[in-house]
Coordinates of C-alpha atoms in Angstrom, one line a residue:
X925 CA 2.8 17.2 8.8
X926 CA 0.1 17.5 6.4
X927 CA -2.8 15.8 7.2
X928 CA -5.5 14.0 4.9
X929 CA -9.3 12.7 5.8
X930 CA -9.8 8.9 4.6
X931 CA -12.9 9.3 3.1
X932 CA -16.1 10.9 4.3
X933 CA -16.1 8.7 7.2
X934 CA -12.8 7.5 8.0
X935 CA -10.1 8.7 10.2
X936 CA -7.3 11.9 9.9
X937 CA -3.9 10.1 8.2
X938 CA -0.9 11.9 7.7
X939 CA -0.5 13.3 4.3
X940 CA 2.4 9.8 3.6
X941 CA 2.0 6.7 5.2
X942 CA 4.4 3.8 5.7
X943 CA 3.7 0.4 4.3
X944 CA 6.2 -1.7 6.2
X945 CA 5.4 -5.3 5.0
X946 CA 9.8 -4.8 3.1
X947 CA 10.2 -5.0 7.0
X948 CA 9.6 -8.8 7.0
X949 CA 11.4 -10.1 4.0
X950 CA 9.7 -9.9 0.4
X951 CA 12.3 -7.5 -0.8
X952 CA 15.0 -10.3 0.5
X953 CA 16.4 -9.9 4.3
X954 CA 16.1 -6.6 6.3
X955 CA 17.7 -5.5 9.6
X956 CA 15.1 -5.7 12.6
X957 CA 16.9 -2.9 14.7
X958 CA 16.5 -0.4 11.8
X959 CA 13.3 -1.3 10.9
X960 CA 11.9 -0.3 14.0
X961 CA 14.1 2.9 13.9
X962 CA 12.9 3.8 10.6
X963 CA 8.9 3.2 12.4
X964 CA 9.8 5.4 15.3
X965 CA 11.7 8.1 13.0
X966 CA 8.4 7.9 10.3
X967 CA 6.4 8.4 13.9
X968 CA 8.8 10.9 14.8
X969 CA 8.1 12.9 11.4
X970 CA 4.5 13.3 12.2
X971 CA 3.8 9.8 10.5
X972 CA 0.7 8.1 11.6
X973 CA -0.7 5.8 9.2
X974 CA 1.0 2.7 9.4
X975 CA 0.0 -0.4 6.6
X976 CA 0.8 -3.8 7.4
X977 CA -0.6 -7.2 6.9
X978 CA -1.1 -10.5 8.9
X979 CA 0.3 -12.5 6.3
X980 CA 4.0 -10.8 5.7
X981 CA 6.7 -12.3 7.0
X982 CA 3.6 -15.4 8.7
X983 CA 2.7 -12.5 11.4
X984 CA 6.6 -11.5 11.6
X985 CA 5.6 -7.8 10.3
X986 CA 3.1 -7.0 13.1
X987 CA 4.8 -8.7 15.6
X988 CA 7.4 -6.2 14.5
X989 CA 5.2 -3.0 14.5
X990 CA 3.8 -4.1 18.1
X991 CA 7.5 -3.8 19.5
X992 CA 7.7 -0.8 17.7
X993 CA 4.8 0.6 19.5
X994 CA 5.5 -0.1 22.7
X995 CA 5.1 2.9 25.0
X996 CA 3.9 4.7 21.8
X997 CA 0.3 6.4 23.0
X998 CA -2.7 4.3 21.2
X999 CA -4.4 7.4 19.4
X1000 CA -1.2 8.4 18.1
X1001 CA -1.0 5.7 15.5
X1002 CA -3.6 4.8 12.3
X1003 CA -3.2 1.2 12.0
X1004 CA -4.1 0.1 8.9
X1005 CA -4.0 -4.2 8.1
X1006 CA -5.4 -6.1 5.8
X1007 CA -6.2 -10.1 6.2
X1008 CA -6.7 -13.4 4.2
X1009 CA -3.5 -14.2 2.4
X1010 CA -3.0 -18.1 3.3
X1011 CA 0.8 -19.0 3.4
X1012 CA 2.4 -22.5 4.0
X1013 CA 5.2 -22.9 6.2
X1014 CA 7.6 -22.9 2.9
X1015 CA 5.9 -19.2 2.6
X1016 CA 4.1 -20.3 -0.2
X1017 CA 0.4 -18.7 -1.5
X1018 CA -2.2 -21.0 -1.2
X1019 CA -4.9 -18.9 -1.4
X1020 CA -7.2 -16.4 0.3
X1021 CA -10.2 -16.4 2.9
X1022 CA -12.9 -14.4 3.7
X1023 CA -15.4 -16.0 5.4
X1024 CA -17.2 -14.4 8.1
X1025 CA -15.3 -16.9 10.4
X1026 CA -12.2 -16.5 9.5
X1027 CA -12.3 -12.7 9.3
X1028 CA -12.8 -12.8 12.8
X1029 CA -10.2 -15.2 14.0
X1030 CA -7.7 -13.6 11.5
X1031 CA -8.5 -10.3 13.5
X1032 CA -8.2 -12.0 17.1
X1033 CA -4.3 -13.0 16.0
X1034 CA -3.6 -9.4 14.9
X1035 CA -4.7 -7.9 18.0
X1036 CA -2.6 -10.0 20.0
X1037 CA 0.4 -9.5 17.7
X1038 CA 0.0 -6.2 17.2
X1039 CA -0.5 -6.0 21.3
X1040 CA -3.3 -3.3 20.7
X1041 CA -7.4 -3.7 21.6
X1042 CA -8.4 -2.4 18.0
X1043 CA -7.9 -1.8 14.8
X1044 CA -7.9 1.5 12.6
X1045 CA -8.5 0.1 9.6
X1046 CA -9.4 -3.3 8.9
X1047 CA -9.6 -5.0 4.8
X1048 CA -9.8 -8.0 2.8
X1049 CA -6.1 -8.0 1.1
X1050 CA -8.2 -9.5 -1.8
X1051 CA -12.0 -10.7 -2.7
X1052 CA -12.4 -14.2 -2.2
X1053 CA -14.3 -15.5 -5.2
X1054 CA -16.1 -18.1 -3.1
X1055 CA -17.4 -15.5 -0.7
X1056 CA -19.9 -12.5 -1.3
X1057 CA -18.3 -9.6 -0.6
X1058 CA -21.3 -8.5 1.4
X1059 CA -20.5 -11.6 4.0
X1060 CA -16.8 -10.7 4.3
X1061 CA -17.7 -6.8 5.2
X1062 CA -20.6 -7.7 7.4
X1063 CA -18.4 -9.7 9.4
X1064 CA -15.9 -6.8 9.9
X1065 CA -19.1 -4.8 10.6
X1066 CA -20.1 -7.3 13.5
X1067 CA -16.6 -6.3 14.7
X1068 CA -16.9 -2.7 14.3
X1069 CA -20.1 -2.9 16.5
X1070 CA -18.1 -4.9 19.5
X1071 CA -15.3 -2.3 19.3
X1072 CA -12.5 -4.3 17.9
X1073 CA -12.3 -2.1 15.0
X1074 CA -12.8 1.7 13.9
X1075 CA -13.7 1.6 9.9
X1076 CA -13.6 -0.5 7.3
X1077 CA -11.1 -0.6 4.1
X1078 CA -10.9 -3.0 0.8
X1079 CA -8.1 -3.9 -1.1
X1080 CA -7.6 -4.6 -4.8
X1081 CA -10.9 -4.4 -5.9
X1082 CA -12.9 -3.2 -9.0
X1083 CA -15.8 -0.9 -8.9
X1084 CA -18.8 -3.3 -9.0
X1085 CA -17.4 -4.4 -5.6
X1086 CA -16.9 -1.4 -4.1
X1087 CA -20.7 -0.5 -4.5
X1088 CA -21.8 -4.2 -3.1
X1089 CA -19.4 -3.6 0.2
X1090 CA -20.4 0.6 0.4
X1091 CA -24.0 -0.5 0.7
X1092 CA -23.4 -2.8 3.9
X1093 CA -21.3 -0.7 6.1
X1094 CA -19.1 2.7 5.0
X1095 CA -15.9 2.1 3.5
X1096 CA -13.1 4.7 4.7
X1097 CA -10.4 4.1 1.7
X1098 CA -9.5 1.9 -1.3
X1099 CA -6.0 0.6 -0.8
X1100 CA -4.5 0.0 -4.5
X1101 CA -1.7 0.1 -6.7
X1102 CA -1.1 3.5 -7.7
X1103 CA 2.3 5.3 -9.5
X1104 CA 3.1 6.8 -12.7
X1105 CA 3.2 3.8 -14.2
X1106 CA 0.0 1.5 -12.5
X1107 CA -2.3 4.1 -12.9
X1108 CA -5.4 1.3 -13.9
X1109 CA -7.5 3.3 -11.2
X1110 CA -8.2 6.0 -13.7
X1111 CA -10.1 4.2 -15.5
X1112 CA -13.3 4.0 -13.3
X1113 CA -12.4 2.7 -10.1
X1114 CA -10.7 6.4 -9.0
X1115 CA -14.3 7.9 -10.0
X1116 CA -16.2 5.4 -8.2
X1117 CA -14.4 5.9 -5.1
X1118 CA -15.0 9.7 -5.4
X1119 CA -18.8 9.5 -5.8
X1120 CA -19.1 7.4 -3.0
X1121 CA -16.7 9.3 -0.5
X1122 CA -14.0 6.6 -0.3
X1123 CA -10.5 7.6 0.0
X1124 CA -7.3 5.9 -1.5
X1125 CA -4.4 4.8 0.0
X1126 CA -1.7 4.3 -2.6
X1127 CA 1.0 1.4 -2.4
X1128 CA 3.2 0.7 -5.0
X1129 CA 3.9 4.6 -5.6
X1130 CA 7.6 3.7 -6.4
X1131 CA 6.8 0.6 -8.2
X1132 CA 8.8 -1.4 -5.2
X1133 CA 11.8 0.3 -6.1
X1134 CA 11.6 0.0 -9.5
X1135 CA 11.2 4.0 -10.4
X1136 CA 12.8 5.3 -7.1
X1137 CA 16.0 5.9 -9.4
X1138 CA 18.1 3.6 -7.1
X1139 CA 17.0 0.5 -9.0
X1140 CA 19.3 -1.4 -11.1
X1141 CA 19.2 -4.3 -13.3
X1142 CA 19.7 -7.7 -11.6
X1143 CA 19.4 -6.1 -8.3
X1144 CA 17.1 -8.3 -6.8
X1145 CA 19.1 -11.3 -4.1
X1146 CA 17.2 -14.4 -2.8
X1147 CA 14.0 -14.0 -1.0
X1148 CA 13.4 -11.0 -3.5
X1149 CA 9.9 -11.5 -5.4
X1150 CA 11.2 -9.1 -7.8
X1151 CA 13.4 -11.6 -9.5
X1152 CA 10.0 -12.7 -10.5
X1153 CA 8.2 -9.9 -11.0
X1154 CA 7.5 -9.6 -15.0
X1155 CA 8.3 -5.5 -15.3
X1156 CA 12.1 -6.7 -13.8
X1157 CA 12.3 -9.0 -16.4
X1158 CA 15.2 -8.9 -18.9
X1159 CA 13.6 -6.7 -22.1
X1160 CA 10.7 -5.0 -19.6
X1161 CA 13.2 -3.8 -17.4
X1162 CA 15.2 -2.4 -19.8
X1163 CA 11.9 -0.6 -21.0
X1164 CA 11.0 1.0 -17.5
X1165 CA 14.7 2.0 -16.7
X1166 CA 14.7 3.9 -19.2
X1167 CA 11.2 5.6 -18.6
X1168 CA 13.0 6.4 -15.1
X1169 CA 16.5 8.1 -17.0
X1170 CA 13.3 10.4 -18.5
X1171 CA 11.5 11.3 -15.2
X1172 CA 15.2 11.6 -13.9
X1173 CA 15.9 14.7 -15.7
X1174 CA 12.8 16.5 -14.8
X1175 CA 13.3 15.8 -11.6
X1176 CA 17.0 17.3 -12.1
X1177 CA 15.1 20.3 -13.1
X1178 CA 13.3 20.5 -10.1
X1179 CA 16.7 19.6 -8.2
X1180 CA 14.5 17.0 -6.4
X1181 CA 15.5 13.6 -6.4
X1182 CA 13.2 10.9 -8.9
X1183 CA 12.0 9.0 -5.8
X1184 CA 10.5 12.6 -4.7
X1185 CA 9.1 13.5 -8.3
X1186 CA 7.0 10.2 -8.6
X1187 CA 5.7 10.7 -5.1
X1188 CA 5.0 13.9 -5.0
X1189 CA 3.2 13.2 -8.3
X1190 CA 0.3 10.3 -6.7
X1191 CA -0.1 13.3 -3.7
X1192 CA -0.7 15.8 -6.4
X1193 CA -3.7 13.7 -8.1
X1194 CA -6.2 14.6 -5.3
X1195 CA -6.7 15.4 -1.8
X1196 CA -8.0 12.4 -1.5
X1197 CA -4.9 10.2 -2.0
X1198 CA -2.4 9.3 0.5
X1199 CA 0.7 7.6 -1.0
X1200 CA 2.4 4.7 1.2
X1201 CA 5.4 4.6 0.8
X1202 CA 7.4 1.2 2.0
X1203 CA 10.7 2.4 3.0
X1204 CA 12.9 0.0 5.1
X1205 CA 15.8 2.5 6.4
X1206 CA 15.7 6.0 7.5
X1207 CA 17.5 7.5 4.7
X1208 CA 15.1 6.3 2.2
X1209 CA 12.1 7.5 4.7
X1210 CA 13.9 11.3 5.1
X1211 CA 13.9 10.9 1.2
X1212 CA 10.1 10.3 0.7
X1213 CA 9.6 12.8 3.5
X1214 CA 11.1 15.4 1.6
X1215 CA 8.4 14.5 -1.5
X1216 CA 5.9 16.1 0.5
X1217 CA 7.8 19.9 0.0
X1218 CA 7.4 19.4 -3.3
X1219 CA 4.6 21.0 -5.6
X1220 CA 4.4 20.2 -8.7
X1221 CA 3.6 23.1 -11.0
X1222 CA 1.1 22.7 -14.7
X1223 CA 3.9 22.4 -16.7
X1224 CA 5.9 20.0 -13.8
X1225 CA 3.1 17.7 -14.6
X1226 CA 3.2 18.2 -18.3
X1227 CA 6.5 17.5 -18.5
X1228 CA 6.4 14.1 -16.0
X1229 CA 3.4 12.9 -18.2
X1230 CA 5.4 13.3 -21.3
X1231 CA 8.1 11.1 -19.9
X1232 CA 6.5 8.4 -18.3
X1233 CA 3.2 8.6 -20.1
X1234 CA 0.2 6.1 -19.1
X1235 CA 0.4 2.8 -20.2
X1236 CA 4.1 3.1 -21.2
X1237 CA 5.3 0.5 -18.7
X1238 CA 6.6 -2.8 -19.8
X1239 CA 5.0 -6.1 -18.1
X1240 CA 1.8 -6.3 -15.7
X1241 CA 2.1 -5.3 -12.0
X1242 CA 2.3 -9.1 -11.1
X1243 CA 2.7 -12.1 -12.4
X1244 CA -0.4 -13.8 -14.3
X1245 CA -1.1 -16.2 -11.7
X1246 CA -1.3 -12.8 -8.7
X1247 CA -3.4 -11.0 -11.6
X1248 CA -6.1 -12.9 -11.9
X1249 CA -7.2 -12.7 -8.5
X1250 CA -7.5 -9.0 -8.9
X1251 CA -10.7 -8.0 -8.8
X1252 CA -9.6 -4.8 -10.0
X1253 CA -7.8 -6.2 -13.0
X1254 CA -11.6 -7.5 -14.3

């Protein structure tokens, strides 16, 4: 397995990591047994940066990944989890929190989910608004000091915050949208990152299915928050599908599979980068493994840029309510 440093401070992660909050329901239901198959197989692969949160699935997804890890040795795994979503108990939004407080008894539940005595990687899955950024990282920093947890990460957030938290304690990585077609973070927030020695960890490299080339139109069941996504909507969907048939037949070329061509192509935009990739089975993991034998050549590039070029996508990357509390939207 290839192996990338998380910023200028942070710790070694495998060159892919596995985002496993699919494993808890927001794609609609999933199969517990092969969930944890498909951890242990990633694991098996050489996989060690796993990317959860405490609010998917109400604490169902690290309650998941802490049976997963059972028996697993501690210093094999990079666990990466960011906090503060509020949910009701009708797994509504309601909110986020990050107040010194609460970033510390968010972090005392996920160690006793999780069954583990610290934490790789801890972030705010968003800024709270209310809250100084500098309050919400200096209360992670308290609990770097007492040993609960390794470095610090931020989610979701625009440059102007990224300097405010850097100066209080180092930040290891950025964790953000990233794919051919969310590529916002090219726009100042990749170069800020890179002048302060903060790393990126990628979500969203397959646009949660929607460029993998296994999507299809209507796809999405109940419990699905892609029925409400707006770039699945009738007229945007129809848009992106067919920026996918165009990626499709360079990645015929290639003889690699479109999945592998758009992942490939996030790991090819710096050293720095390390794409998670949120597959659910282990047929879909073996795939995105098999991204990371692929190089992608000048004219490879050329040609993927001038079928899914920047800004072509139909719809935002959430709906209006979910952008505006990205701070890295503003």
């Amino acid at each position: 397995m290839q192996m990338r440093q998380l910023g200028k401070t942070g710790p070694l992660s495998s060159a892919l990591g596995l985002g496993c909050m699919g494993m808890s329901g927001m794609y609609g239901p999933s199969e517990r047994a092969e969930s944890i198959a498909t951890i242990h197989a990633a694991l098996d692969a050489g996989i060690n940066l796993l990317d959860t949160g405490d609010f998917y699935g109400m604490g169902h997804n690290e309650m998941l990944i802490g049976e997963a890890l059972k028996g697993v040795p501690r210093d094999k795994v990079v666990l990466s989890v960011k906090f503060g979503g509020l949910r009701d108990p009708a797994g509504g939004w309601t909110g986020f929190d990050g107040r010194p407080a609460a970033v510390k008894n968010f972090l005392a539940y996920t160690l006793q989910r999780l069954g583990v005595d610290h934490i790789d990687i801890y972030r705010p899955a968003r800024l709270d608004a209310n809250v100084p950024i500098e309050d919400t990282v200096g209360a992670i920093a308290d609990m770097v000091k007492a040993g609960y947890v390794r470095h610090i990460g931020l989610s979701e957030v625009g440059s102007a915050t990224i300097r405010r938290a850097a100066a209080v304690h180092p930040i290891v990585d950025l964790q953000i949208e990233y794919s051919l077609i969310s590529r916002g973070i090219e726009d100042g927030i990749l170069a800020t990152c890179r002048e302060l020695g903060i790393g990126i960890t990628a979500y969203g490299v397959l646009s949660r299915g929607l460029i993998s080339g296994h999507w299809q139109k209507d796809s999405a069941g109940q419990g699905d928050f892609r029925a409400f996504s707006p770039r699945f909507q009738t007229g945007n969907v129809d848009q992106n599908l067919a920026l996918v048939e165009a990626l499709r037949k360079v990645a015929d070329a290639r003889k690699v599979s479109v999945a592998q061509i758009a992942i490939a192509w996030v790991a090819a935009q710096g050293e720095d980068i390390v794409p998670l990739v949120g597959a659910r089975r282990r047929d879909r993991l073996a795939e995105a493994l098999g991204a990371l034998d692929v190089t992608l050549t000048r004219d490879d590039l050329a040609a993927i840029e001038a079928a899914v070029p920047k800004d072509a996508a139909a719809g935002t990357r959430y709906a209006a309510a979910q952008m505006a509390h990205l701070d890295s939207e503003h």
